Tab-separated table of C-alpha atoms in Angstrom:
chain	number	residue	atom	x	y	z
A	6	MET	CA	-8.958	79.992	38.279
A	7	THR	CA	-5.928	81.565	40.013
A	8	THR	CA	-4.457	84.665	38.412
A	9	TYR	CA	-0.748	84.102	39.118
A	10	GLY	CA	0.274	87.522	37.916
A	11	SER	CA	-1.308	89.017	41.019
A	12	PHE	CA	1.385	87.506	43.266
A	13	PRO	CA	4.634	89.354	43.936
A	14	GLY	CA	7.555	88.590	41.650
A	15	THR	CA	10.090	90.158	43.971
A	16	ARG	CA	10.311	88.293	47.252
A	17	PRO	CA	12.905	89.598	49.749
A	18	ARG	CA	11.987	86.697	52.025
A	19	ARG	CA	13.990	84.349	49.763
A	20	LEU	CA	17.127	85.791	51.352
A	21	ARG	CA	15.872	84.995	54.872
A	22	THR	CA	14.967	81.326	54.441
A	23	THR	CA	17.699	79.580	56.466
A	24	PRO	CA	20.408	80.508	58.979
A	25	THR	CA	23.041	79.862	56.317
A	26	MET	CA	21.310	82.157	53.839
A	27	ARG	CA	20.925	84.907	56.431
A	28	ARG	CA	24.571	84.600	57.415
A	29	MET	CA	25.726	84.754	53.801
A	30	VAL	CA	23.861	87.976	52.992
A	31	ALA	CA	24.437	89.746	56.320
A	32	GLU	CA	25.641	93.299	55.699
A	33	THR	CA	27.099	93.837	59.167
A	34	ARG	CA	29.246	91.382	61.079
A	35	LEU	CA	30.719	91.459	64.536
A	36	HIS	CA	34.271	90.203	64.972
A	37	PRO	CA	36.306	89.791	68.173
A	38	ALA	CA	38.801	92.338	66.847
A	39	ASP	CA	36.038	94.978	66.885
A	40	LEU	CA	35.817	94.812	70.665
A	41	ILE	CA	37.553	96.617	73.543
A	42	LEU	CA	37.067	95.599	77.177
A	43	PRO	CA	36.696	98.361	79.807
A	44	ALA	CA	38.075	97.143	83.151
A	45	PHE	CA	38.343	98.574	86.663
A	46	VAL	CA	41.203	97.906	89.075
A	47	ARG	CA	40.840	98.860	92.715
A	48	GLU	CA	43.633	99.653	95.100
A	49	GLY	CA	43.912	97.808	98.393
A	50	VAL	CA	41.594	94.828	97.800
A	51	SER	CA	42.554	91.170	98.018
A	52	GLU	CA	39.542	89.805	96.103
A	53	PRO	CA	37.571	91.175	93.146
A	54	VAL	CA	34.715	93.390	94.338
A	55	PRO	CA	31.374	92.872	92.545
A	56	ILE	CA	29.728	96.045	91.247
A	57	GLU	CA	26.129	95.816	92.427
A	58	ALA	CA	24.743	98.041	89.674
A	59	MET	CA	26.594	96.105	86.949
A	60	PRO	CA	25.926	92.382	87.471
A	61	GLY	CA	28.874	90.317	86.286
A	62	VAL	CA	31.380	93.209	86.376
A	63	VAL	CA	33.923	93.644	89.168
A	64	GLN	CA	36.544	95.989	90.490
A	65	HIS	CA	39.614	93.852	89.885
A	66	THR	CA	42.592	93.141	92.041
A	67	ARG	CA	45.945	93.405	90.286
A	68	ASP	CA	46.041	89.635	89.849
A	69	SER	CA	42.465	89.247	88.604
A	70	LEU	CA	43.029	92.100	86.155
A	71	LYS	CA	45.997	90.286	84.636
A	72	LYS	CA	43.854	87.174	84.294
A	73	ALA	CA	41.079	89.180	82.599
A	74	ALA	CA	43.598	90.668	80.165
A	75	ALA	CA	44.939	87.221	79.297
A	76	GLU	CA	41.389	85.946	78.722
A	77	ALA	CA	40.696	88.900	76.427
A	78	VAL	CA	43.799	88.066	74.381
A	79	ALA	CA	42.758	84.418	74.095
A	80	ALA	CA	39.292	85.475	72.896
A	81	GLY	CA	40.706	87.771	70.190
A	82	VAL	CA	39.651	91.080	71.770
A	83	SER	CA	41.700	94.009	70.462
A	84	GLY	CA	42.068	96.205	73.530
A	85	ILE	CA	41.491	96.783	77.219
A	86	MET	CA	40.633	100.233	78.612
A	87	LEU	CA	41.812	100.557	82.211
A	88	PHE	CA	40.224	102.659	84.951
A	89	GLY	CA	41.995	102.973	88.294
A	90	VAL	CA	40.107	103.221	91.590
A	91	PRO	CA	42.421	104.583	94.313
A	92	GLU	CA	41.875	104.323	98.031
A	93	GLU	CA	39.567	107.079	99.263
A	94	SER	CA	42.320	108.563	101.433
A	95	LYS	CA	44.460	109.181	98.354
A	96	LYS	CA	41.927	111.408	96.589
A	97	ASP	CA	42.560	115.148	96.695
A	98	ALA	CA	41.552	118.354	94.950
A	99	VAL	CA	43.938	117.961	92.009
A	100	GLY	CA	43.894	114.189	91.564
A	101	THR	CA	47.483	113.568	92.605
A	102	ALA	CA	47.075	109.794	92.308
A	103	GLY	CA	46.490	110.273	88.585
A	104	THR	CA	50.055	111.444	88.030
A	105	ASP	CA	51.798	109.412	90.714
A	106	PRO	CA	53.950	106.756	88.990
A	107	ASP	CA	52.883	104.455	91.813
A	108	GLY	CA	49.187	105.332	91.503
A	109	ILE	CA	46.908	102.345	90.996
A	110	LEU	CA	46.257	103.036	87.307
A	111	GLN	CA	49.950	103.302	86.484
A	112	ILE	CA	50.676	100.123	88.423
A	113	ALA	CA	47.879	98.360	86.525
A	114	LEU	CA	49.253	99.546	83.192
A	115	ARG	CA	52.645	98.064	84.012
A	116	ASP	CA	51.048	94.841	85.243
A	117	VAL	CA	48.971	94.343	82.117
A	118	ARG	CA	51.782	95.217	79.721
A	119	ALA	CA	53.997	92.702	81.511
A	120	GLU	CA	51.235	90.100	81.188
A	121	VAL	CA	50.191	90.564	77.551
A	122	GLY	CA	52.919	92.653	75.925
A	123	ASP	CA	51.709	93.860	72.542
A	124	ASP	CA	49.110	91.097	72.111
A	125	LEU	CA	46.435	93.432	73.483
A	126	LEU	CA	46.227	97.185	73.058
A	127	VAL	CA	46.575	98.520	76.590
A	128	MET	CA	44.555	101.713	76.896
A	129	SER	CA	44.274	104.111	79.815
A	130	ASP	CA	41.499	106.420	80.878
A	131	LEU	CA	43.041	109.888	80.994
A	132	CYS	CA	40.820	111.823	83.382
A	133	LEU	CA	40.843	113.116	86.936
A	134	ASP	CA	37.376	112.098	88.091
A	135	GLU	CA	38.459	108.843	89.762
A	136	THR	CA	41.239	110.565	91.714
A	137	THR	CA	39.666	113.858	92.856
A	138	ASP	CA	37.839	114.253	96.141
A	139	HIS	CA	35.162	116.366	94.410
A	140	GLY	CA	34.647	113.852	91.589
A	141	HIS	CA	34.942	116.298	88.703
A	142	CYS	CA	37.062	115.624	85.640
A	143	GLY	CA	39.262	118.662	86.237
A	144	VAL	CA	40.762	121.097	88.682
A	145	LEU	CA	38.315	123.506	90.341
A	146	ASP	CA	38.834	127.265	90.556
A	147	GLU	CA	38.051	129.436	93.567
A	148	HIS	CA	34.375	129.538	92.551
A	149	GLY	CA	34.052	125.754	92.338
A	150	ARG	CA	34.006	125.705	88.537
A	151	VAL	CA	36.159	123.381	86.466
A	152	ASP	CA	39.202	125.364	85.315
A	153	ASN	CA	39.764	124.235	81.732
A	154	ASP	CA	43.368	125.371	81.270
A	155	ALA	CA	44.603	124.348	84.699
A	156	THR	CA	43.116	120.939	83.975
A	157	LEU	CA	44.998	120.713	80.684
A	158	GLU	CA	48.268	121.023	82.582
A	159	ARG	CA	47.265	118.026	84.702
A	160	TYR	CA	46.232	116.057	81.614
A	161	ALA	CA	49.618	116.690	79.977
A	162	GLU	CA	51.386	115.248	83.004
A	163	MET	CA	48.968	112.321	83.165
A	164	ALA	CA	49.615	111.468	79.527
A	165	GLN	CA	53.357	111.341	80.085
A	166	VAL	CA	53.064	109.202	83.213
A	167	GLN	CA	50.635	106.794	81.551
A	168	ALA	CA	52.870	106.472	78.500
A	169	ASP	CA	55.851	105.729	80.747
A	170	ALA	CA	53.763	103.065	82.513
A	171	GLY	CA	53.118	101.266	79.229
A	172	ALA	CA	49.914	102.592	77.661
A	173	HIS	CA	49.694	101.968	73.939
A	174	VAL	CA	46.722	104.345	73.768
A	175	VAL	CA	45.523	107.148	76.050
A	176	GLY	CA	41.837	108.017	76.203
A	177	PRO	CA	41.194	111.618	77.301
A	178	SER	CA	37.607	111.558	78.554
A	179	GLY	CA	37.265	114.871	80.405
A	180	MET	CA	35.886	116.989	77.535
A	181	MET	CA	38.206	119.933	78.183
A	182	ASP	CA	38.659	122.362	75.287
A	183	GLY	CA	42.023	121.796	73.607
A	184	GLN	CA	42.821	118.560	75.431
A	185	ILE	CA	43.897	116.576	72.364
A	186	GLY	CA	46.441	119.143	71.185
A	187	VAL	CA	47.955	119.567	74.649
A	188	ILE	CA	48.219	115.808	75.198
A	189	ARG	CA	49.755	115.249	71.761
A	190	ASP	CA	52.395	117.899	72.472
A	191	ALA	CA	53.108	116.434	75.911
A	192	LEU	CA	53.632	112.950	74.484
A	193	ASP	CA	55.799	114.180	71.644
A	194	GLN	CA	57.961	116.176	74.050
A	195	ILE	CA	59.072	112.974	75.782
A	196	GLY	CA	59.616	111.119	72.532
A	197	ARG	CA	56.386	109.103	72.701
A	198	GLU	CA	55.122	109.787	69.214
A	199	ASP	CA	54.161	106.105	69.145
A	200	VAL	CA	51.427	106.473	71.780
A	201	ALA	CA	48.032	106.948	70.131
A	202	ILE	CA	45.173	109.143	71.329
A	203	LEU	CA	41.618	107.820	71.373
A	204	ALA	CA	39.662	111.048	71.754
A	205	TYR	CA	36.393	111.009	73.657
A	206	THR	CA	35.172	113.394	70.990
A	207	VAL	CA	31.446	113.141	71.604
A	208	LYS	CA	30.597	112.572	75.252
A	209	TYR	CA	27.107	113.521	76.272
A	210	ALA	CA	25.963	114.461	79.781
A	211	SER	CA	23.950	111.268	80.036
A	212	ALA	CA	21.734	109.673	82.677
A	213	PHE	CA	23.087	106.308	81.551
A	214	TYR	CA	26.407	106.752	83.401
A	215	GLY	CA	24.797	105.941	86.752
A	216	PRO	CA	26.241	102.446	87.349
A	217	PHE	CA	29.714	103.625	86.306
A	218	ARG	CA	29.777	106.001	89.263
A	219	GLU	CA	29.680	102.993	91.583
A	220	ALA	CA	32.312	101.218	89.497
A	221	VAL	CA	34.881	103.983	89.982
A	222	GLY	CA	33.813	105.017	93.493
A	223	SER	CA	32.905	108.490	92.262
A	224	SER	CA	32.812	111.346	94.771
A	225	LEU	CA	30.835	113.597	92.426
A	226	LYS	CA	28.218	115.962	93.773
A	227	GLY	CA	26.132	117.693	91.127
A	228	ASP	CA	26.675	117.101	87.411
A	229	ARG	CA	29.086	117.640	84.517
A	230	LYS	CA	26.823	119.606	82.208
A	231	THR	CA	29.269	122.518	81.870
A	232	TYR	CA	31.771	120.354	80.021
A	233	GLN	CA	29.981	117.274	78.708
A	234	GLN	CA	27.676	117.810	75.752
A	235	ASP	CA	23.953	118.538	75.747
A	236	PRO	CA	21.968	115.497	74.529
A	237	ALA	CA	19.832	117.829	72.415
A	238	ASN	CA	22.710	118.915	70.163
A	239	VAL	CA	24.166	117.534	66.934
A	240	ARG	CA	26.223	120.434	65.548
A	241	ASP	CA	28.105	120.646	68.832
A	242	ALA	CA	29.266	117.049	68.341
A	243	LEU	CA	30.440	117.713	64.792
A	244	ARG	CA	32.291	120.821	65.934
A	245	GLU	CA	34.105	118.772	68.582
A	246	LEU	CA	34.975	116.221	65.899
A	247	ALA	CA	36.553	118.851	63.652
A	248	LEU	CA	38.585	120.248	66.546
A	249	ASP	CA	39.843	116.859	67.731
A	250	LEU	CA	40.915	115.868	64.233
A	251	GLU	CA	42.699	119.186	63.759
A	252	GLU	CA	44.507	118.704	67.087
A	253	GLY	CA	45.793	115.260	66.125
A	254	ALA	CA	43.382	112.600	67.406
A	255	ASP	CA	44.284	109.174	66.039
A	256	MET	CA	40.836	107.736	66.759
A	257	VAL	CA	37.569	109.290	67.907
A	258	MET	CA	34.750	108.027	70.096
A	259	VAL	CA	31.036	108.551	70.633
A	260	LYS	CA	29.723	107.951	74.163
A	261	PRO	CA	27.108	106.682	75.018
A	262	ALA	CA	26.540	104.436	72.009
A	263	GLY	CA	22.986	103.087	71.876
A	264	PRO	CA	21.007	106.297	72.555
A	265	TYR	CA	23.175	108.227	70.084
A	266	LEU	CA	23.327	106.017	66.991
A	267	ASP	CA	22.355	108.995	64.839
A	268	ILE	CA	25.362	110.918	66.118
A	269	LEU	CA	27.599	107.888	65.638
A	270	ALA	CA	26.485	107.604	62.019
A	271	ARG	CA	27.188	111.301	61.391
A	272	VAL	CA	30.639	111.064	62.966
A	273	ALA	CA	31.452	107.913	61.002
A	274	ASP	CA	30.481	109.650	57.761
A	275	GLU	CA	32.693	112.657	58.451
A	276	ALA	CA	35.734	111.263	60.266
A	277	ASN	CA	38.856	110.222	58.370
A	278	VAL	CA	40.155	108.177	61.322
A	279	PRO	CA	38.766	105.044	63.023
A	280	VAL	CA	35.577	105.624	64.995
A	281	ALA	CA	34.786	103.896	68.290
A	282	ALA	CA	31.665	103.862	70.425
A	283	TYR	CA	31.331	103.126	74.137
A	284	GLN	CA	28.383	100.978	75.176
A	285	ILE	CA	28.254	102.411	78.659
A	286	SER	CA	27.283	101.076	82.053
A	287	GLY	CA	23.611	102.013	81.882
A	288	GLU	CA	23.214	100.309	78.516
A	289	TYR	CA	24.840	97.191	79.947
A	290	SER	CA	22.834	97.199	83.168
A	291	MET	CA	19.461	97.673	81.490
A	292	ILE	CA	19.935	94.563	79.378
A	293	GLU	CA	21.251	92.541	82.314
A	294	ALA	CA	18.377	93.667	84.550
A	295	ALA	CA	15.680	92.950	81.966
A	296	ALA	CA	17.219	89.550	81.230
A	297	GLU	CA	17.363	88.719	84.946
A	298	LYS	CA	13.636	89.446	85.120
A	299	GLY	CA	13.045	87.109	82.188
A	300	TRP	CA	11.689	89.943	80.045
A	301	ILE	CA	14.186	89.587	77.183
A	302	ASP	CA	16.540	86.971	75.744
A	303	ARG	CA	19.888	88.119	77.153
A	304	ASP	CA	22.257	86.717	74.519
A	305	ARG	CA	20.147	87.832	71.575
A	306	ALA	CA	19.709	91.305	73.052
A	307	ILE	CA	23.459	91.714	73.589
A	308	LEU	CA	24.316	90.756	70.025
A	309	GLU	CA	21.500	92.878	68.614
A	310	ALA	CA	22.636	95.951	70.542
A	311	LEU	CA	26.266	95.492	69.484
A	312	THR	CA	25.322	94.853	65.866
A	313	GLY	CA	23.299	98.070	65.846
A	314	ILE	CA	26.311	100.026	67.094
A	315	ARG	CA	28.547	98.411	64.482
A	316	ARG	CA	25.958	99.019	61.750
A	317	ALA	CA	25.742	102.713	62.662
A	318	GLY	CA	29.436	103.103	61.882
A	319	ALA	CA	31.573	102.092	64.866
A	320	ARG	CA	34.802	100.427	63.811
A	321	ASN	CA	35.387	99.418	67.434
A	322	ILE	CA	33.082	99.041	70.425
A	323	LEU	CA	33.955	99.356	74.093
A	324	THR	CA	31.663	96.935	75.870
A	325	TYR	CA	31.702	95.124	79.201
A	326	TRP	CA	30.672	91.999	77.295
A	327	ALA	CA	33.774	92.126	75.068
A	328	THR	CA	35.418	88.892	76.165
A	329	GLU	CA	32.165	86.947	76.487
A	330	VAL	CA	30.955	88.002	73.054
A	331	ALA	CA	34.361	87.426	71.450
A	332	GLN	CA	34.414	83.891	72.837
A	333	LYS	CA	30.967	83.185	71.385
A	334	LEU	CA	31.862	84.685	68.010
A	335	GLY	CA	34.986	82.531	67.909
A	336	ARG	CA	32.864	79.401	68.305
A	337	GLN	CA	30.502	80.255	65.449
């Protein structure tokens, strides 16, 4: 005779029985509005240039970038983060193209604003690495070290030029001490209190940036360990968070996303502003490469990775799959 009392009375599996049940009780949901599309625009090309290390991603022409922005709007994506790739001959020691009103990034900002207006948040990468001949995120001193305060002067000018070109949001990514306060002052001085700052608050010196270097045509020799954060450290990230908030950051970011979900969760618990995370090039390329080999289910892996980032506390996610995923979410 069966002793029924020996069976479990509490059965969590009841809430997993059907797709409808699982959808109803899901604690974390992705929405197109959560997503921001990073995009590269390259000077002097007549056709989009595929990025070998990032299958499916290109360096845009001005025209293809406008098309990509319009597609992002149609899919419900919230923002587009622009990176400019100047001609090699225009790179120099101080990144002059970064503050030239006719530099490729400023041109792209004007193009995209003219195309989408306020229907998409137009964001600009505020850093010198794409425009310097040495590939570092700042100005070098006579010993070849990144000069923090001289770099801040360049960032202030960049912020003003990018705001004039139409950026809704500037994204300082260079990890210079004091960059948020200096940029906020520079924007306010020209009456651009309306331009928001998305602070790259936690940016680790990661091996996962590799494919991005091809995407922006980086000239970097060596590494950025003297200004990006040590992957071993947590308190350093929280200290950066406190400083950025004190200096006036409107939003903060953790980068990379996937390998640092613990840091993202800590930042999300402590920040009193929206928190973003950047699913970077290496994260993207690993999934694409494994899927191409047939080792994983591409679409499921993408959604799982993004859901994990959202679950850890990201209000918004920068991802190269933004438009594709938003389109799929809109059809569900």
